[in-house]
Coordinates of C-alpha atoms in Angstrom, one line a residue:
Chain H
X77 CA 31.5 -5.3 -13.0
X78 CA 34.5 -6.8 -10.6
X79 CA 33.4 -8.0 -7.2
X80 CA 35.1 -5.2 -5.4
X81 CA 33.0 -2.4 -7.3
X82 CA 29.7 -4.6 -6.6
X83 CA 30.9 -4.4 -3.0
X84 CA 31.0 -0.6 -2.7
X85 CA 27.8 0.3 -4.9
X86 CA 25.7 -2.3 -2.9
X87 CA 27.6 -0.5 0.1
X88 CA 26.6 3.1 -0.6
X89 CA 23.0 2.1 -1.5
X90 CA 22.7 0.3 2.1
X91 CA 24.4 3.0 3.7
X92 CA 21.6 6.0 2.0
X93 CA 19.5 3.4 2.5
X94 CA 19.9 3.4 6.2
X95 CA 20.1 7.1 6.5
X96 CA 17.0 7.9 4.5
X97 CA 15.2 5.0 6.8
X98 CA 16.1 6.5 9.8
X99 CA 15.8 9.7 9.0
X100 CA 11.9 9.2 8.2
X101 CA 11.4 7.2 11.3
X102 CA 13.3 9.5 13.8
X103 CA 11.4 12.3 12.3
X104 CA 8.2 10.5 12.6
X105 CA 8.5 9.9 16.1
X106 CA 9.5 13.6 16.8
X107 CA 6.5 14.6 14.6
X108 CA 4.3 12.6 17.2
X109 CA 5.9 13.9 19.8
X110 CA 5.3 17.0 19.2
X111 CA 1.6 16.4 18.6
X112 CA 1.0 14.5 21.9
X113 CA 3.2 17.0 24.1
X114 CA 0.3 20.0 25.0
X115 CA -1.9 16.5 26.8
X116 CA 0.0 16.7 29.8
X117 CA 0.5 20.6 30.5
X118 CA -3.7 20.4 30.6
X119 CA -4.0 20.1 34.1
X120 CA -7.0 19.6 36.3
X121 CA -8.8 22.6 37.6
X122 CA -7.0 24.9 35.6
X123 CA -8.8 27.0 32.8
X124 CA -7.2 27.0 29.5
X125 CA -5.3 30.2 28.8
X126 CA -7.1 31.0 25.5
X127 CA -10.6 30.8 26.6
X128 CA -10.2 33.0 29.6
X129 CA -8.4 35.9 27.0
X130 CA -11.4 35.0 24.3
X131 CA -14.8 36.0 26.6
X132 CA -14.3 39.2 28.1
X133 CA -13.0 41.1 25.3
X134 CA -15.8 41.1 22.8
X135 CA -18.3 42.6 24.9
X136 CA -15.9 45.7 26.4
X137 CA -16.2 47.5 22.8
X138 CA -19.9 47.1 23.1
X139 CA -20.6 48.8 26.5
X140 CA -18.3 51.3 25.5
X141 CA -20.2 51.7 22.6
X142 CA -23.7 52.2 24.4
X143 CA -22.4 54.5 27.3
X144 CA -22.0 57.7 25.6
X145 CA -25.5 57.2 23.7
X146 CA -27.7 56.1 26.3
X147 CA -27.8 59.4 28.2
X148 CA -29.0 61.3 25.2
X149 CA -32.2 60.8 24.8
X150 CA -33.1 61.7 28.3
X151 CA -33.1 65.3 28.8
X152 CA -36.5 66.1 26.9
X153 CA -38.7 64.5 29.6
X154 CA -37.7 67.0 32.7
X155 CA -37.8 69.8 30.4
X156 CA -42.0 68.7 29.8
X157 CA -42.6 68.7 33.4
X158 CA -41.9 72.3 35.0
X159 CA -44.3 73.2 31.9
X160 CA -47.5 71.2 32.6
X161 CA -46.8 71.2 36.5
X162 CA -47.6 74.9 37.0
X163 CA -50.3 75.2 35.3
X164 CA -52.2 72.3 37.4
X165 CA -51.1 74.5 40.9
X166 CA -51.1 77.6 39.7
X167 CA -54.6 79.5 39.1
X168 CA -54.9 80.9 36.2
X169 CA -53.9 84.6 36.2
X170 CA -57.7 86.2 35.0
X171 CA -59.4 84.6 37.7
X172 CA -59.2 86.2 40.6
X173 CA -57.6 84.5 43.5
X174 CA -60.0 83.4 46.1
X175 CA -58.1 85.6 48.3
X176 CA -59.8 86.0 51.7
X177 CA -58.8 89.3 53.3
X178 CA -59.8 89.6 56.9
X179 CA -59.2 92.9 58.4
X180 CA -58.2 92.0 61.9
X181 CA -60.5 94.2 63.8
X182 CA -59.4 95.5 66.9
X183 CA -60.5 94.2 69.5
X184 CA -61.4 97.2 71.7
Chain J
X289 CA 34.6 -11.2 -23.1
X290 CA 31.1 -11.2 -22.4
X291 CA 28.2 -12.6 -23.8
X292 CA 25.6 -9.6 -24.3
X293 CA 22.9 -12.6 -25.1
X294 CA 22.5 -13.4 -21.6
X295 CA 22.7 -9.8 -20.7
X296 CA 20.3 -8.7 -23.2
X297 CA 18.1 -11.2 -21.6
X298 CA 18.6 -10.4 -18.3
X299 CA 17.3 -6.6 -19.0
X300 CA 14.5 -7.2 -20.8
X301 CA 13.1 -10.4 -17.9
X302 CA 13.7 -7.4 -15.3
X303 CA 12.1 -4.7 -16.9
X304 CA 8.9 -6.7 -17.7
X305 CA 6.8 -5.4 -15.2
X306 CA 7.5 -1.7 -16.1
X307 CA 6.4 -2.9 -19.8
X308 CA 3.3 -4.8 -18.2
X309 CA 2.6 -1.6 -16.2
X310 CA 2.8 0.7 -19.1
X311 CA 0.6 -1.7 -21.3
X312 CA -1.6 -3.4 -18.9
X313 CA -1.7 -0.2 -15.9
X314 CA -3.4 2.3 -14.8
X315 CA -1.6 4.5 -17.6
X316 CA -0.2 8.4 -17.6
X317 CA -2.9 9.2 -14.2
X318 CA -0.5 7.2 -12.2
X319 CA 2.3 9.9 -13.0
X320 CA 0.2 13.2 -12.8
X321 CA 1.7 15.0 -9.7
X322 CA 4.8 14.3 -7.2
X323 CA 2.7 11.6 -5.2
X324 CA 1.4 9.5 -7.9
X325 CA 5.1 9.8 -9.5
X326 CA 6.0 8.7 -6.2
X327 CA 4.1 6.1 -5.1
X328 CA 4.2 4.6 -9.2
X329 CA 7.9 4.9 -9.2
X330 CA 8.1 2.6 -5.5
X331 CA 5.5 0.2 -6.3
X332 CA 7.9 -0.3 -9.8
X333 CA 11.2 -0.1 -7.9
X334 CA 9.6 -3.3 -5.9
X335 CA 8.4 -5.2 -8.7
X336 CA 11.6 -4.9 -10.5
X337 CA 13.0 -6.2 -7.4
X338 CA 11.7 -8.8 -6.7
X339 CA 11.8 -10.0 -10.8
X340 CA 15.8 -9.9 -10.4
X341 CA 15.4 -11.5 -7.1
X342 CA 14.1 -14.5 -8.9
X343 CA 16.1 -14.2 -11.9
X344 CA 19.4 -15.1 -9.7
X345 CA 18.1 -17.7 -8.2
X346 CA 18.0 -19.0 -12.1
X347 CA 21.5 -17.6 -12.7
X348 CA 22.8 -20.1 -9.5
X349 CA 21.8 -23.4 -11.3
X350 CA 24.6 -24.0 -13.5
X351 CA 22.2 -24.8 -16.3
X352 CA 24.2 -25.3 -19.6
X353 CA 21.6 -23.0 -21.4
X354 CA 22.1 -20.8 -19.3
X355 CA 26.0 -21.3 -19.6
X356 CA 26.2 -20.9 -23.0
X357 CA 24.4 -17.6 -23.3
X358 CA 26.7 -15.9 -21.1
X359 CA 29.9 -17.3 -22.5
X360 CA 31.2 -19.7 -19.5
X361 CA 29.5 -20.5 -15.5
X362 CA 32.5 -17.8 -14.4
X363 CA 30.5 -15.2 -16.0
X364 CA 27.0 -16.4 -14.9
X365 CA 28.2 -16.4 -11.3
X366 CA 29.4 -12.6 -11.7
X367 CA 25.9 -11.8 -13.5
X368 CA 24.3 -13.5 -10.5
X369 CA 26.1 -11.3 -7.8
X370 CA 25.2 -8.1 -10.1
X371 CA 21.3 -9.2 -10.3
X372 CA 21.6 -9.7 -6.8
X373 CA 23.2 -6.6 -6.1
X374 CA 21.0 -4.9 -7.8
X375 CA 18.1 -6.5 -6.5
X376 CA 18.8 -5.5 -3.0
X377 CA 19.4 -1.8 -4.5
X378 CA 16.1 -1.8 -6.0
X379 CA 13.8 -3.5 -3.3
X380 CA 15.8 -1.1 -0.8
X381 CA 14.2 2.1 -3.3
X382 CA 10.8 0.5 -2.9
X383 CA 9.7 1.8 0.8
X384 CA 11.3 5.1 0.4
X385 CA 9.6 6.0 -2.6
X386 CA 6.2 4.6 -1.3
X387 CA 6.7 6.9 2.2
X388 CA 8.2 10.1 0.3
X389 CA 4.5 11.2 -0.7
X390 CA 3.5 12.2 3.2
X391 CA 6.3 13.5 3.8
X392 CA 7.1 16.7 5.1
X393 CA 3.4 17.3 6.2
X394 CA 3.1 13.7 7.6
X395 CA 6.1 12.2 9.1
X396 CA 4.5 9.9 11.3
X397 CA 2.4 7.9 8.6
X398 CA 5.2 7.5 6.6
X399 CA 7.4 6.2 9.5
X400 CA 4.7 3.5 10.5
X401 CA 5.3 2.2 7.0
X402 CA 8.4 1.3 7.9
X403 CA 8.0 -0.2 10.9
X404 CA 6.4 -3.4 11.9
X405 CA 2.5 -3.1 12.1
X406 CA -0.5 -5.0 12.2
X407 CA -0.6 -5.3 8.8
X408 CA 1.4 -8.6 8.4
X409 CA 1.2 -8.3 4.7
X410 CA 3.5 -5.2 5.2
X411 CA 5.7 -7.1 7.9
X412 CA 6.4 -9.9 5.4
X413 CA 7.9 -7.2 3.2
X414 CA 9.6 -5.8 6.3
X415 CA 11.6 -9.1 7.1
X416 CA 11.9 -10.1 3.6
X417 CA 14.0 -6.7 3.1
X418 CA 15.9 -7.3 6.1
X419 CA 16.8 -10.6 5.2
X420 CA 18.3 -9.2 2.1
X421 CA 19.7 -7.1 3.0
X422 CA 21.6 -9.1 6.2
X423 CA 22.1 -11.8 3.7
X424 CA 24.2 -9.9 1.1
X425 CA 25.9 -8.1 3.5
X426 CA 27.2 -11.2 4.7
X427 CA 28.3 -12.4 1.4
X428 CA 29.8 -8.9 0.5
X429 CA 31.4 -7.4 3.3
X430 CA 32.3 -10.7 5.9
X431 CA 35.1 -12.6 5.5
X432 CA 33.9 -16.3 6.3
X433 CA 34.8 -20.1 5.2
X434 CA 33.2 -21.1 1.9
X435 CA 31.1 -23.5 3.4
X436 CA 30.0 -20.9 6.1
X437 CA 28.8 -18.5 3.6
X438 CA 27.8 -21.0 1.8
X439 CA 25.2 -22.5 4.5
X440 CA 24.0 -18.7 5.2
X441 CA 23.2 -18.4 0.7
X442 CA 20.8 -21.2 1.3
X443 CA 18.4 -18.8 3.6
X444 CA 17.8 -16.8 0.4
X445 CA 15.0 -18.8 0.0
X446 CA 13.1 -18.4 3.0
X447 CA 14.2 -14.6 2.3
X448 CA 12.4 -15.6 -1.2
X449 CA 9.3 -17.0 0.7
X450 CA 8.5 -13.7 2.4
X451 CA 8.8 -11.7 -0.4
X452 CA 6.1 -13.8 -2.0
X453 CA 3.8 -13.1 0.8
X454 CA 4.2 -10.0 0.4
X455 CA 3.2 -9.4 -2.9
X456 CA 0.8 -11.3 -3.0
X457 CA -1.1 -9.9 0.3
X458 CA -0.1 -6.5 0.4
X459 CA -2.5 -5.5 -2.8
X460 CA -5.1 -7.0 -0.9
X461 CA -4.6 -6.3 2.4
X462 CA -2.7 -2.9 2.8
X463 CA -3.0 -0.7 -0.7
X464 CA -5.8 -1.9 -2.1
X465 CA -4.3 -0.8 -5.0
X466 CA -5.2 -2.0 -8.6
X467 CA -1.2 -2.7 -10.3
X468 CA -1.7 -3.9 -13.6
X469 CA -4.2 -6.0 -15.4
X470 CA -2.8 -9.9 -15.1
X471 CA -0.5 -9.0 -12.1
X472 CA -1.4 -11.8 -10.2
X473 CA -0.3 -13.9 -13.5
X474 CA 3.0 -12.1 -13.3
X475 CA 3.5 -12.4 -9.5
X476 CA 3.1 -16.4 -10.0
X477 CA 5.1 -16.7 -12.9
X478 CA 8.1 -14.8 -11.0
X479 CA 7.4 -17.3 -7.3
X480 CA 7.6 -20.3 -9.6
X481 CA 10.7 -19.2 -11.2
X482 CA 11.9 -18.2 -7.9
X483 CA 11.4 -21.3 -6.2
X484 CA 12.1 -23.4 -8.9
X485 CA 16.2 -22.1 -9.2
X486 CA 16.2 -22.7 -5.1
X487 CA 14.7 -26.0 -5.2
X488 CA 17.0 -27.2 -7.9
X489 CA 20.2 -25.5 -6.6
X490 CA 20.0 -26.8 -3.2
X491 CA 18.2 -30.4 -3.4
X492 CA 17.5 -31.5 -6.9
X493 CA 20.9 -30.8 -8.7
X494 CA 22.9 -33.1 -6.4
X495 CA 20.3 -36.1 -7.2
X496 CA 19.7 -35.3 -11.1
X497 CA 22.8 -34.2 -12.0
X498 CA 25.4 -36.7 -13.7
X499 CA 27.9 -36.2 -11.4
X500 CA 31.3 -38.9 -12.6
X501 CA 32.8 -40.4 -9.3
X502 CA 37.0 -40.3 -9.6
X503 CA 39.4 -41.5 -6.8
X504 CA 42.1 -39.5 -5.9
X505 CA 45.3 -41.2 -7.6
X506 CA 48.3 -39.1 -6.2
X507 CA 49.1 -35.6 -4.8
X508 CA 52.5 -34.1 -5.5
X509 CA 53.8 -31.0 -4.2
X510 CA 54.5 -28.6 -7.2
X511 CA 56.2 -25.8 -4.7
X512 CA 56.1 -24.0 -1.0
X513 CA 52.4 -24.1 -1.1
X514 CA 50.7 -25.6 -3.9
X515 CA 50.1 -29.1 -5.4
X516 CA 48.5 -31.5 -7.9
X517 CA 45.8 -34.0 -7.3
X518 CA 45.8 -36.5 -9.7
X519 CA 42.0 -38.3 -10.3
X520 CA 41.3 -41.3 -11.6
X521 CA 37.7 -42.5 -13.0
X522 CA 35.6 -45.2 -11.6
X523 CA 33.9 -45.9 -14.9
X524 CA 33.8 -43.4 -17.7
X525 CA 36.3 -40.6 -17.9
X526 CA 34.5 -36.7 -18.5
X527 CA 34.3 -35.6 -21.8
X528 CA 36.2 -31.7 -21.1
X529 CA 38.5 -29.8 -22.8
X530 CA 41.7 -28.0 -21.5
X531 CA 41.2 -24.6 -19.2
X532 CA 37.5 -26.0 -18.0
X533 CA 37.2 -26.3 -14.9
X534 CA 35.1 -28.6 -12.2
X535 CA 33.1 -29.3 -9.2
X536 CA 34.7 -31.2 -6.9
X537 CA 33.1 -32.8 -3.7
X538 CA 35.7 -34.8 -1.4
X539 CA 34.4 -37.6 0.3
X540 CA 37.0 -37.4 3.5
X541 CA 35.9 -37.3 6.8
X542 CA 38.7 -34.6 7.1
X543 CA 37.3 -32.2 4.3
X544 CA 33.5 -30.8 4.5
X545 CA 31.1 -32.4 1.9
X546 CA 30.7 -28.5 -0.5
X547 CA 31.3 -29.1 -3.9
X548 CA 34.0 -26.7 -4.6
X549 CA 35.5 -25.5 -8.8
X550 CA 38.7 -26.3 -9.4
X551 CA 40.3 -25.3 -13.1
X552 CA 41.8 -28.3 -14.7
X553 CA 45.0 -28.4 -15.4
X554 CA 45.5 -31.6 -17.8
X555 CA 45.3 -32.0 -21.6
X556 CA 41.7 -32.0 -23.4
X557 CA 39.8 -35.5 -22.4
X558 CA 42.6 -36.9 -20.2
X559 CA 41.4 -40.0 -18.7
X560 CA 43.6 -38.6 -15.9
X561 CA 41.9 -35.1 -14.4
X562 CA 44.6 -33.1 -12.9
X563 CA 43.5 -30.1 -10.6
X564 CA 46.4 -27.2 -9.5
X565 CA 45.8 -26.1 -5.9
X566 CA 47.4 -23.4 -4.3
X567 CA 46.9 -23.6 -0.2
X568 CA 45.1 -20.6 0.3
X569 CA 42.1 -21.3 3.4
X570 CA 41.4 -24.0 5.6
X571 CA 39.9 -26.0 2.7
X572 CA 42.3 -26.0 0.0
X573 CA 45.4 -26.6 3.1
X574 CA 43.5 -30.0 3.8
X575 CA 43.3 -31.1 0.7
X576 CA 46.9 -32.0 1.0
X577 CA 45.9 -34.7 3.3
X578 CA 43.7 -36.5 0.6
X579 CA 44.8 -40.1 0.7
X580 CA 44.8 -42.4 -2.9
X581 CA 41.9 -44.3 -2.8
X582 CA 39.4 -41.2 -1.9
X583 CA 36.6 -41.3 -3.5
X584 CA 35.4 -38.0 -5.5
X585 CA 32.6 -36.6 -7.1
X586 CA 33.3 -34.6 -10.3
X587 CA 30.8 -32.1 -12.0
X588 CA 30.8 -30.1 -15.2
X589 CA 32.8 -29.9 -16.9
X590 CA 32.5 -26.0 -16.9
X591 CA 33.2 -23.0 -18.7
X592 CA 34.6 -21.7 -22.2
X593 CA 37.8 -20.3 -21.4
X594 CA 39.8 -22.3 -23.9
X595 CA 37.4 -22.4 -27.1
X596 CA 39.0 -20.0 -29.4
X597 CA 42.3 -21.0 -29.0
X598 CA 44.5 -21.8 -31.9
X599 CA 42.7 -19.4 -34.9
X600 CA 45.9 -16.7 -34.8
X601 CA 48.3 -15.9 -32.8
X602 CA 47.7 -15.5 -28.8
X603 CA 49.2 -14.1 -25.5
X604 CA 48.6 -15.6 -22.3
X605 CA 48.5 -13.9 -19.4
X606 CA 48.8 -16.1 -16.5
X607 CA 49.3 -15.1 -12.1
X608 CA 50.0 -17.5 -9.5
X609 CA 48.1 -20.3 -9.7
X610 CA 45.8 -18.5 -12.3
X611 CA 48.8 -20.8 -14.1
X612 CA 46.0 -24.0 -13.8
X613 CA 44.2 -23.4 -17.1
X614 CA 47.1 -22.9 -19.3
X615 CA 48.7 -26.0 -18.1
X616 CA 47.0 -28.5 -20.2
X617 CA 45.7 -25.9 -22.7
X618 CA 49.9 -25.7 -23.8
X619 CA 49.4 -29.4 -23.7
X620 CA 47.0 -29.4 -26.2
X621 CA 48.8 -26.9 -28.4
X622 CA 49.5 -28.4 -31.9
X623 CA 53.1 -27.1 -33.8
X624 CA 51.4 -24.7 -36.2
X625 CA 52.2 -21.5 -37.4
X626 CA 50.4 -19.4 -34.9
X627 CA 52.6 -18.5 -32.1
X628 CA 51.2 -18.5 -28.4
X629 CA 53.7 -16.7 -25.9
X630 CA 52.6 -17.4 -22.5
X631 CA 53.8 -14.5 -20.0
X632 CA 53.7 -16.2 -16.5
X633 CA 53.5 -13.5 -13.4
X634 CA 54.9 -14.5 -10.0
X635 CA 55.9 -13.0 -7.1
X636 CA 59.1 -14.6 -6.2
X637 CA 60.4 -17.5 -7.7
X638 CA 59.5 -20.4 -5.9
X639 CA 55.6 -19.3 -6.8
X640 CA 56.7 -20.1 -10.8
X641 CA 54.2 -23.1 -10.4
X642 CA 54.9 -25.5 -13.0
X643 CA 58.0 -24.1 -14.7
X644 CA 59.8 -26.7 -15.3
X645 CA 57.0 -28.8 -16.9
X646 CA 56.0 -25.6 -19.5
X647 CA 59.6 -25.2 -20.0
X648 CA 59.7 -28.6 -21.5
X649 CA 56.3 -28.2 -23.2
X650 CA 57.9 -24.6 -24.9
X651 CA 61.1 -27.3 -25.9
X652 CA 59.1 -29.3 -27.4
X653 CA 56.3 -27.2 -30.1
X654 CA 58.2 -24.1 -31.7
X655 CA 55.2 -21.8 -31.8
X656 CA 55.1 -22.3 -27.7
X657 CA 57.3 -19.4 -25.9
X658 CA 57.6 -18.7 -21.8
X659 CA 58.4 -15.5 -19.9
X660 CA 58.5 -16.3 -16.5
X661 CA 57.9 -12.7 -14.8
X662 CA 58.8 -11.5 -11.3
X663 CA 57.1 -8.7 -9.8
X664 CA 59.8 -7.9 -7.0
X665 CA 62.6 -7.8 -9.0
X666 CA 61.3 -6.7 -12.6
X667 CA 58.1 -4.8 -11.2
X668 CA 54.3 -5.3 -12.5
X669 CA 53.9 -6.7 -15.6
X670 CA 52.8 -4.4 -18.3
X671 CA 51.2 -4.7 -21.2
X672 CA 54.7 -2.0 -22.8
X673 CA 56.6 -5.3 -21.6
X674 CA 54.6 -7.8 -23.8
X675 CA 54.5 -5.5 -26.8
X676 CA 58.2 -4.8 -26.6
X677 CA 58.7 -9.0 -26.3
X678 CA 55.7 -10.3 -28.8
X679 CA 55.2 -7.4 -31.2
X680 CA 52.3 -5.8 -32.1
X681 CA 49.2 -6.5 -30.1
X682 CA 46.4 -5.7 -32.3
X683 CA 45.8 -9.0 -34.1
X684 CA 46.4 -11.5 -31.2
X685 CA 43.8 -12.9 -29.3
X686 CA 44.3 -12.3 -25.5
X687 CA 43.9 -15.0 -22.4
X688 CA 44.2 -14.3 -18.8
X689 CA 43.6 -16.0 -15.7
X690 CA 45.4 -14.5 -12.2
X691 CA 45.0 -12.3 -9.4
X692 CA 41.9 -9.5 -10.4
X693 CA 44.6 -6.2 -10.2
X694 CA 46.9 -7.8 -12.5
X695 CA 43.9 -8.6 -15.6
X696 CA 42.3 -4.9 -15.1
X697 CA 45.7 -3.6 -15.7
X698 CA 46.5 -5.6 -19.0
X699 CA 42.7 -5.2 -20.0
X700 CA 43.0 -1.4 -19.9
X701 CA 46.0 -1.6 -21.7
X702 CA 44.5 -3.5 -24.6
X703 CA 41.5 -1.6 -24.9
X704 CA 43.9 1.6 -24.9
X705 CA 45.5 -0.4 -28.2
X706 CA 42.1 -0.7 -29.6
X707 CA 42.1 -4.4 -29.3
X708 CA 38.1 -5.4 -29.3
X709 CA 36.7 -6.8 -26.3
X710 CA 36.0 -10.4 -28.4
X711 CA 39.5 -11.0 -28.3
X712 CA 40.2 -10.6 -24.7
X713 CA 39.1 -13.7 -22.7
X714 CA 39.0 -13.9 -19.1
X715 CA 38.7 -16.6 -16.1
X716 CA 36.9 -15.3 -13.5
X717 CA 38.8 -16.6 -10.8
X718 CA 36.4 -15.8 -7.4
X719 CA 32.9 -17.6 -7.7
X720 CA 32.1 -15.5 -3.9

């Protein structure tokens, strides 16, 4: 191998040598960049977005859910009382009703 | 051309931990999904690394052993800048495979890895790889003085030292990570050879090696911008033969104190060693002002350029001062039958270093021809120009020492002959 072809293989490895190098590093330091850069968008006093979109969801398929339902069971209990309520103030239709007739005399 | 014994060697030394990891490891788990095939493939890609790193500190020594398996020191020095090139290309795959695993998902782990931390077992990796990777950069793509670059090279080894505290913390400290069974072994074995190539390169070789002290007998103009230093030895002359070369260090408070190669340019064991300079830099201009009487240091000799020469017939190839070598190699060419035609490439006439003097050699010894060649007027040389002058190639044996454009061009035109690769012999001229 002559001097001058020594001289240009040694030449090209340093050169890829320098690329590849710098390559990795710059790349590394972007990489780290990148992972450091949401620290200073948290700012104080101020929720995170995501949380505040998380909570209330969930439960709004639930109450709507239990709405519709709940009212169902009702009904039955007024329909009870008209039955049983007459019968306590009402006298019962073979007993004659204490009726007190007073024929208004005239008073002459 | 080359020696594939060094070679050979140098493959297996580097991929010894990927056999250690495969035999000693954690075995086929670590490479059961894309981040264990990730993080196994980085954690290799480093210990490769850092194995090669060592090994060229070894290949900087100039140890003769190591010399003689690669065929001359101009070849170990070009093995050394390929292990070192490919060092640095390895270690620079062993973070990026070892962060690959979090990526997309987890970009910022993986960049922390690559940054400096707490973890200073990592961090010691982290400057290591810099280091490197600043280092060879330096050597590869800035133009400096020798002795500049030369003075930055020696920070290898504190680049070295890092390295070592990384690999020997970071299991324990960062990755916890369980390599290979005797890594620890391995990781010493690899500091020690590490350190021990540094140590003796920078402060041992000067003081243990036989280094013969010369003083600088004359220097003579051979043209517009080159000449020839003539040494003389203080005691016993070096034992060399023609188209070695040398390391010289100048003792002149006008020239710095690096020991710098220089072919030589005289007959085999001249008591006399001539060096050829051509002023190309700062340093080689001022050696002009060398006075006689300076003292010199001389060590090597060096190389193997020259030791086939004279078993058929041959064609040098010579450019510019790439002329040195051949200058005392035709000097020691006996009159036999095989013929040696020596085609000398210039651009313009008065850079025909020399001429006169092979001239009269190629008088003298039958089997010795010159063609003086000029590239403005009769264009490159080509290897069609050589065949049409010395006949057919494919039996010669082939030398050439010049500018790098000029050898790949006759090279390729061999091989394209089908001359083997043993027959071609090259100086490598740059040791950068």
């Amino acid at each position: 191998m002559s001097f001058e072809r020594l001289r240009w293989t040694t030449g090209i490895a340093l050169v890829l040598f320098a690329l590849v190098a710098s390559s990795i590093i710059g790349f590394g330091f972007l990489s780290k960049s990148e992972i450091i850069a949401p620290e200073p968008t948290i700012v104080p006093n101020k929720p995170l977005p995501t949380p505040i979109e998380a909570t209330p969801e969930p439960p709004a398929p639930i109450e709507a859910t239990i709405e519709p339902v709940a009212p169902a069971p009702k009904p039955p209990a007024p329909v009870e009382a008209p039955v049983t309520a007459p019968a306590e103030t009402v006298a019962p239709a073979s007993e004659p009703t204490p009726v007190v007739v007073r024929r208004r005399t005239r008073a002459s | 051309m080359r020696s594939w014994a060094g070679w050979t060697l140098l493959l297996v030394i580097g991929l010894l931990p990927v056999i250690l990891w495969v035999m000693f490891g954690p075995g086929s788990s670590e490479f059961s999904d894309y981040e264990s095939i990730t993080h196994s493939l980085g954690e290799l890609a480093g210990l490769v690394g850092m194995t090669m790193f060592a090994l060229a500190f070894l290949l900087s020594t100039r140890a003769t052993f190591i010399e003689d398996l690669f065929g001359g020191l101009d070849k170990v020095y070009v093995a050394h800048g390929i292990v070192g090139g490919a060092a640095l290309t390895t270690i620079l795959f062993h973070p990026i495979l070892l962060v690959v695993k979090f990526l997309p998902d987890d970009a910022w782990t993986a960049a922390q890895y690559l940054l400096p931390s707490k973890a200073w077992s990592v961090n010691f990796g982290i400057i290591a790889l810099l280091g490197l990777v600043f280092l060879v950069s330096l050597t590869l793509f800035v133009k400096m003085k020798y002795q500049h670059w030369k003075f930055t090279h020696t920070f290898m080894g504190l680049v070295f030292a890092f390295a070592v505290l990384h690999i020997f913390l970071v299991p324990i400290d960062a990755t916890k990570d369980y390599i290979f069974h005797g890594y620890y072994a391995y990781a010493i074995v690899v500091t020690l050879i590490g350190f021990a190539g540094f140590t003796y390169t920078l402060f041992l070789k000067t003081r243990w090696f036989k280094s013969a002290f010369y003083r600088v007998e004359s220097v003579t103009k051979t043209g517009a911008d080159a000449f020839e230093i003539a040494l003389r030895p203080e005691h016993k002359p070096l034992a060399y033969r023609a188209g070695q070369f040398v390391f010289l260090r100048f003792y002149n408070s006008r020239l710095s104190k690096e020991a710098h190669p220089f072919s030589i340019a005289s007959k085999s064991n001249d008591p006399v060693l001539r060096i050829a300079v051509k002023a190309l830099g700062d340093y080689t201009s001022r050696l002009q002002d060398l006075r006689p009487g300076d003292k010199v240091s001389v060590e090597g000799p060096h190389g193997r350029f020259s030791q086939h020469t004279g078993d058929r017939d041959a064609v040098w190839v010579a450019g510019g001062i790439g002329i040195a070598p051949f200058l005392g190699m035709a000097e020691d060419l006996p009159d036999s039958r095989h013929r040696t035609d020596l085609y000398f490439s210039a651009r313009r006439p008065s850079e025909l270093y020399f001429l006169d003097r092979l001239k009269a050699l190629a008088a003298r010894v039958d089997a010795f021809r010159v063609f003086p060649w000029l590239s403005n007027t009769q264009g490159y040389l080509t290897i069609d120009g050589i065949e049409r002058t010395s006949g057919p190639l494919i039996d010669k044996e082939f030398y050439l020492c010049g500018p790098a454009g000029l050898k790949r061009s006759i090279i390729a035109g061999l091989l394209a002959r089908g001359v083997p690769r043993s027959r071609i012999h090259q100086e490598e001229f740059t040791f950068k």
